[in-house]
mmCIF file of C-alpha atoms in Angstrom:
data_model
loop_
_atom_site.group_PDB
_atom_site.id
_atom_site.type_symbol
_atom_site.label_atom_id
_atom_site.label_comp_id
_atom_site.label_asym_id
_atom_site.label_seq_id
_atom_site.Cartn_x
_atom_site.Cartn_y
_atom_site.Cartn_z
ATOM 1 C CA MET E 1 75.008 106.681 104.501
ATOM 2 C CA THR E 2 76.834 109.416 102.622
ATOM 3 C CA GLU E 3 79.742 108.622 100.318
ATOM 4 C CA ASP E 4 82.112 110.391 102.744
ATOM 5 C CA ALA E 5 80.847 108.256 105.652
ATOM 6 C CA ALA E 6 81.232 105.080 103.573
ATOM 7 C CA ILE E 7 84.849 105.995 102.783
ATOM 8 C CA ALA E 8 85.553 106.978 106.399
ATOM 9 C CA GLU E 9 84.520 103.558 107.709
ATOM 10 C CA ARG E 10 87.037 101.926 105.324
ATOM 11 C CA THR E 11 89.892 104.285 106.240
ATOM 12 C CA ILE E 12 92.827 104.309 108.626
ATOM 13 C CA GLU E 13 94.772 107.546 109.148
ATOM 14 C CA ILE E 14 98.069 107.660 111.012
ATOM 15 C CA LYS E 15 100.101 110.815 111.684
ATOM 16 C CA ARG E 16 103.649 111.402 112.880
ATOM 17 C CA MET E 17 105.744 114.526 113.379
ATOM 18 C CA ILE E 18 109.360 113.985 112.326
ATOM 19 C CA ASP E 19 112.322 116.177 113.220
ATOM 20 C CA GLY E 20 113.672 116.723 109.733
ATOM 21 C CA PRO E 21 112.954 118.796 106.649
ATOM 22 C CA ARG E 22 110.303 117.565 104.239
ATOM 23 C CA HIS E 23 112.702 116.888 101.343
ATOM 24 C CA LEU E 24 114.730 114.466 103.486
ATOM 25 C CA VAL E 25 111.669 112.701 104.876
ATOM 26 C CA PHE E 26 110.315 112.326 101.333
ATOM 27 C CA ARG E 27 113.701 111.049 100.122
ATOM 28 C CA ALA E 28 113.527 108.211 102.671
ATOM 29 C CA PHE E 29 110.577 106.859 100.615
ATOM 30 C CA SER E 30 112.204 107.288 97.211
ATOM 31 C CA ASP E 31 115.018 104.747 97.391
ATOM 32 C CA ALA E 32 114.815 101.036 98.210
ATOM 33 C CA ARG E 33 118.146 101.247 100.063
ATOM 34 C CA HIS E 34 116.405 103.561 102.516
ATOM 35 C CA LEU E 35 113.100 101.694 102.678
ATOM 36 C CA ASP E 36 114.812 98.367 103.385
ATOM 37 C CA ARG E 37 116.341 99.926 106.512
ATOM 38 C CA TRP E 38 113.190 101.322 108.138
ATOM 39 C CA TRP E 39 109.975 99.998 106.519
ATOM 40 C CA GLY E 40 107.757 97.790 108.637
ATOM 41 C CA PRO E 41 106.522 97.370 112.188
ATOM 42 C CA ASP E 42 108.654 96.336 115.162
ATOM 43 C CA GLY E 43 110.497 93.060 114.639
ATOM 44 C CA PHE E 44 110.077 93.020 110.846
ATOM 45 C CA THR E 45 112.745 93.397 108.187
ATOM 46 C CA THR E 46 112.207 94.285 104.547
ATOM 47 C CA ALA E 47 113.966 92.925 101.450
ATOM 48 C CA THR E 48 113.347 94.564 98.084
ATOM 49 C CA ARG E 49 113.142 92.394 94.971
ATOM 50 C CA SER E 50 112.551 95.251 92.523
ATOM 51 C CA PHE E 51 111.921 98.971 92.828
ATOM 52 C CA GLU E 52 111.002 101.710 90.383
ATOM 53 C CA PHE E 53 109.973 104.956 92.061
ATOM 54 C CA ARG E 54 107.872 106.704 89.427
ATOM 55 C CA ALA E 55 104.161 106.982 88.644
ATOM 56 C CA GLY E 56 103.234 103.561 87.257
ATOM 57 C CA GLY E 57 106.359 101.979 88.766
ATOM 58 C CA THR E 58 106.300 99.273 91.407
ATOM 59 C CA TRP E 59 108.018 98.143 94.560
ATOM 60 C CA ASP E 60 108.084 94.345 94.948
ATOM 61 C CA PHE E 61 109.343 93.277 98.384
ATOM 62 C CA VAL E 62 109.158 90.724 101.178
ATOM 63 C CA MET E 63 108.556 91.583 104.796
ATOM 64 C CA HIS E 64 110.153 89.032 107.103
ATOM 65 C CA GLY E 65 108.155 88.685 110.315
ATOM 66 C CA PRO E 66 109.715 88.134 113.732
ATOM 67 C CA ASP E 67 108.219 84.614 113.781
ATOM 68 C CA GLY E 68 109.939 83.712 110.488
ATOM 69 C CA THR E 69 106.859 84.234 108.305
ATOM 70 C CA ASP E 70 107.484 85.935 104.964
ATOM 71 C CA TYR E 71 104.850 88.343 103.674
ATOM 72 C CA GLN E 72 104.862 88.977 99.920
ATOM 73 C CA GLU E 73 104.129 92.656 99.306
ATOM 74 C CA TRP E 74 103.663 94.812 96.262
ATOM 75 C CA ILE E 75 103.123 98.546 95.838
ATOM 76 C CA GLU E 76 102.275 100.399 92.657
ATOM 77 C CA TRP E 77 103.139 104.082 92.769
ATOM 78 C CA LEU E 78 100.102 105.848 91.279
ATOM 79 C CA GLU E 79 101.169 109.458 91.711
ATOM 80 C CA ILE E 80 104.352 111.059 93.000
ATOM 81 C CA SER E 81 104.400 114.802 93.674
ATOM 82 C CA ALA E 82 107.793 115.379 95.268
ATOM 83 C CA PRO E 83 108.115 116.307 98.085
ATOM 84 C CA GLU E 84 104.439 116.740 99.002
ATOM 85 C CA ARG E 85 102.581 113.519 98.287
ATOM 86 C CA ILE E 86 102.725 109.879 97.204
ATOM 87 C CA THR E 87 99.638 107.935 96.124
ATOM 88 C CA MET E 88 99.880 104.148 95.906
ATOM 89 C CA ARG E 89 98.059 100.833 95.648
ATOM 90 C CA HIS E 90 99.309 98.196 98.126
ATOM 91 C CA GLY E 91 98.572 94.482 97.998
ATOM 92 C CA GLU E 92 100.186 91.067 97.861
ATOM 93 C CA ARG E 93 100.525 91.055 94.068
ATOM 94 C CA PRO E 94 99.483 92.997 90.958
ATOM 95 C CA GLY E 95 95.724 92.849 90.496
ATOM 96 C CA ASP E 96 95.100 91.861 94.126
ATOM 97 C CA PRO E 97 91.332 92.429 94.633
ATOM 98 C CA ASP E 98 91.980 93.204 98.316
ATOM 99 C CA ALA E 99 94.615 95.864 97.552
ATOM 100 C CA MET E 100 94.236 99.091 99.459
ATOM 101 C CA GLU E 101 94.771 102.631 98.248
ATOM 102 C CA GLY E 102 97.169 104.789 100.210
ATOM 103 C CA VAL E 103 98.183 108.416 100.290
ATOM 104 C CA ILE E 104 101.270 109.642 102.104
ATOM 105 C CA THR E 105 101.253 113.393 102.651
ATOM 106 C CA PHE E 106 104.354 115.297 103.746
ATOM 107 C CA ILE E 107 103.466 118.622 105.394
ATOM 108 C CA ASP E 108 106.272 121.157 105.754
ATOM 109 C CA ARG E 109 106.484 122.391 109.352
ATOM 110 C CA GLY E 110 109.782 124.290 109.020
ATOM 111 C CA ASP E 111 112.569 122.048 110.333
ATOM 112 C CA ARG E 112 109.963 119.351 110.984
ATOM 113 C CA THR E 113 107.674 117.319 108.739
ATOM 114 C CA GLU E 114 104.223 116.022 109.533
ATOM 115 C CA VAL E 115 103.643 112.716 107.749
ATOM 116 C CA VAL E 116 100.037 111.626 107.255
ATOM 117 C CA LEU E 117 99.453 108.065 106.062
ATOM 118 C CA THR E 118 95.887 107.530 104.866
ATOM 119 C CA THR E 119 94.831 104.042 103.791
ATOM 120 C CA VAL E 120 91.459 103.241 102.234
ATOM 121 C CA PHE E 121 90.473 99.571 102.090
ATOM 122 C CA PRO E 122 88.095 98.097 99.490
ATOM 123 C CA SER E 123 85.585 97.267 102.242
ATOM 124 C CA LYS E 124 84.893 97.925 105.916
ATOM 125 C CA ALA E 125 85.350 94.194 106.583
ATOM 126 C CA LEU E 126 88.889 94.257 105.137
ATOM 127 C CA ARG E 127 89.706 97.383 107.141
ATOM 128 C CA ASP E 128 88.368 95.805 110.338
ATOM 129 C CA ARG E 129 90.309 92.604 109.688
ATOM 130 C CA ALA E 130 93.533 94.579 109.127
ATOM 131 C CA VAL E 131 92.969 96.465 112.385
ATOM 132 C CA GLN E 132 91.959 93.454 114.503
ATOM 133 C CA GLU E 133 94.052 90.590 113.102
ATOM 134 C CA PHE E 134 97.091 92.377 111.719
ATOM 135 C CA HIS E 135 97.196 95.337 114.126
ATOM 136 C CA ALA E 136 97.380 97.780 111.206
ATOM 137 C CA VAL E 137 97.133 100.923 113.335
ATOM 138 C CA GLU E 138 99.902 99.880 115.724
ATOM 139 C CA GLY E 139 102.004 98.581 112.827
ATOM 140 C CA GLY E 140 101.573 101.841 110.930
ATOM 141 C CA GLU E 141 102.527 103.859 113.988
ATOM 142 C CA GLN E 142 105.605 101.669 114.522
ATOM 143 C CA THR E 143 106.580 101.995 110.846
ATOM 144 C CA LEU E 144 106.370 105.792 110.995
ATOM 145 C CA GLY E 145 108.368 105.615 114.233
ATOM 146 C CA HIS E 146 111.098 103.745 112.350
ATOM 147 C CA LEU E 147 110.978 106.392 109.609
ATOM 148 C CA ALA E 148 111.389 109.115 112.242
ATOM 149 C CA ALA E 149 114.368 107.343 113.829
ATOM 150 C CA PHE E 150 115.925 106.775 110.400
ATOM 151 C CA VAL E 151 115.622 110.415 109.338
ATOM 152 C CA GLU E 152 116.449 111.873 112.758
ATOM 153 C CA GLY E 153 119.493 109.587 112.944
ATOM 154 C CA GLY E 154 121.027 111.331 109.945
ATOM 155 C CA ASN E 155 120.600 108.384 107.578
ATOM 156 C CA VAL E 156 119.442 110.505 104.615
ATOM 157 C CA SER E 157 121.838 113.145 103.331
ATOM 158 C CA ALA E 158 120.931 116.384 101.572
ATOM 159 C CA ALA E 159 122.573 114.983 98.418
ATOM 160 C CA GLY E 160 120.176 112.039 98.403
ATOM 161 C CA GLU E 161 122.605 109.275 99.230
ATOM 162 C CA GLY E 162 121.977 107.165 102.280
ATOM 163 C CA THR E 163 124.588 107.232 105.010
ATOM 164 C CA ARG E 164 125.635 104.375 107.238
#
């Protein structure tokens, strides 16, 4: 098996076209006040404990499931190239051996933005478990759907402040 094939079998890629300019779509990722309003699949809410949006910074948050279960989450921002790309490590805690690597790419399509979320898991087994048990593909699609609704609803202003 080639290295590319080995990576491909550990990868999930989700795409979404959003009616909004790239700088606004990117801005929805750059502020916890925004993320707390749209991040997560259907039925989930997000509560940020700490947030520092810079390379080497972290986002520590809890996702509250519709059944009352709390999911401890942690993201380390590895690279931020505004407004084109964010690279991150996502797990339950710092040093999580099951943490996945993610890249969010924002492709300028004029008045629209194509968002590509690529997640690479440490193993095929972890990827398969995320897909089968945690419905990672559907959850990712729902999360990007919430992002689209948030941006398209005018919740991110050109000045960078969220609107209500």
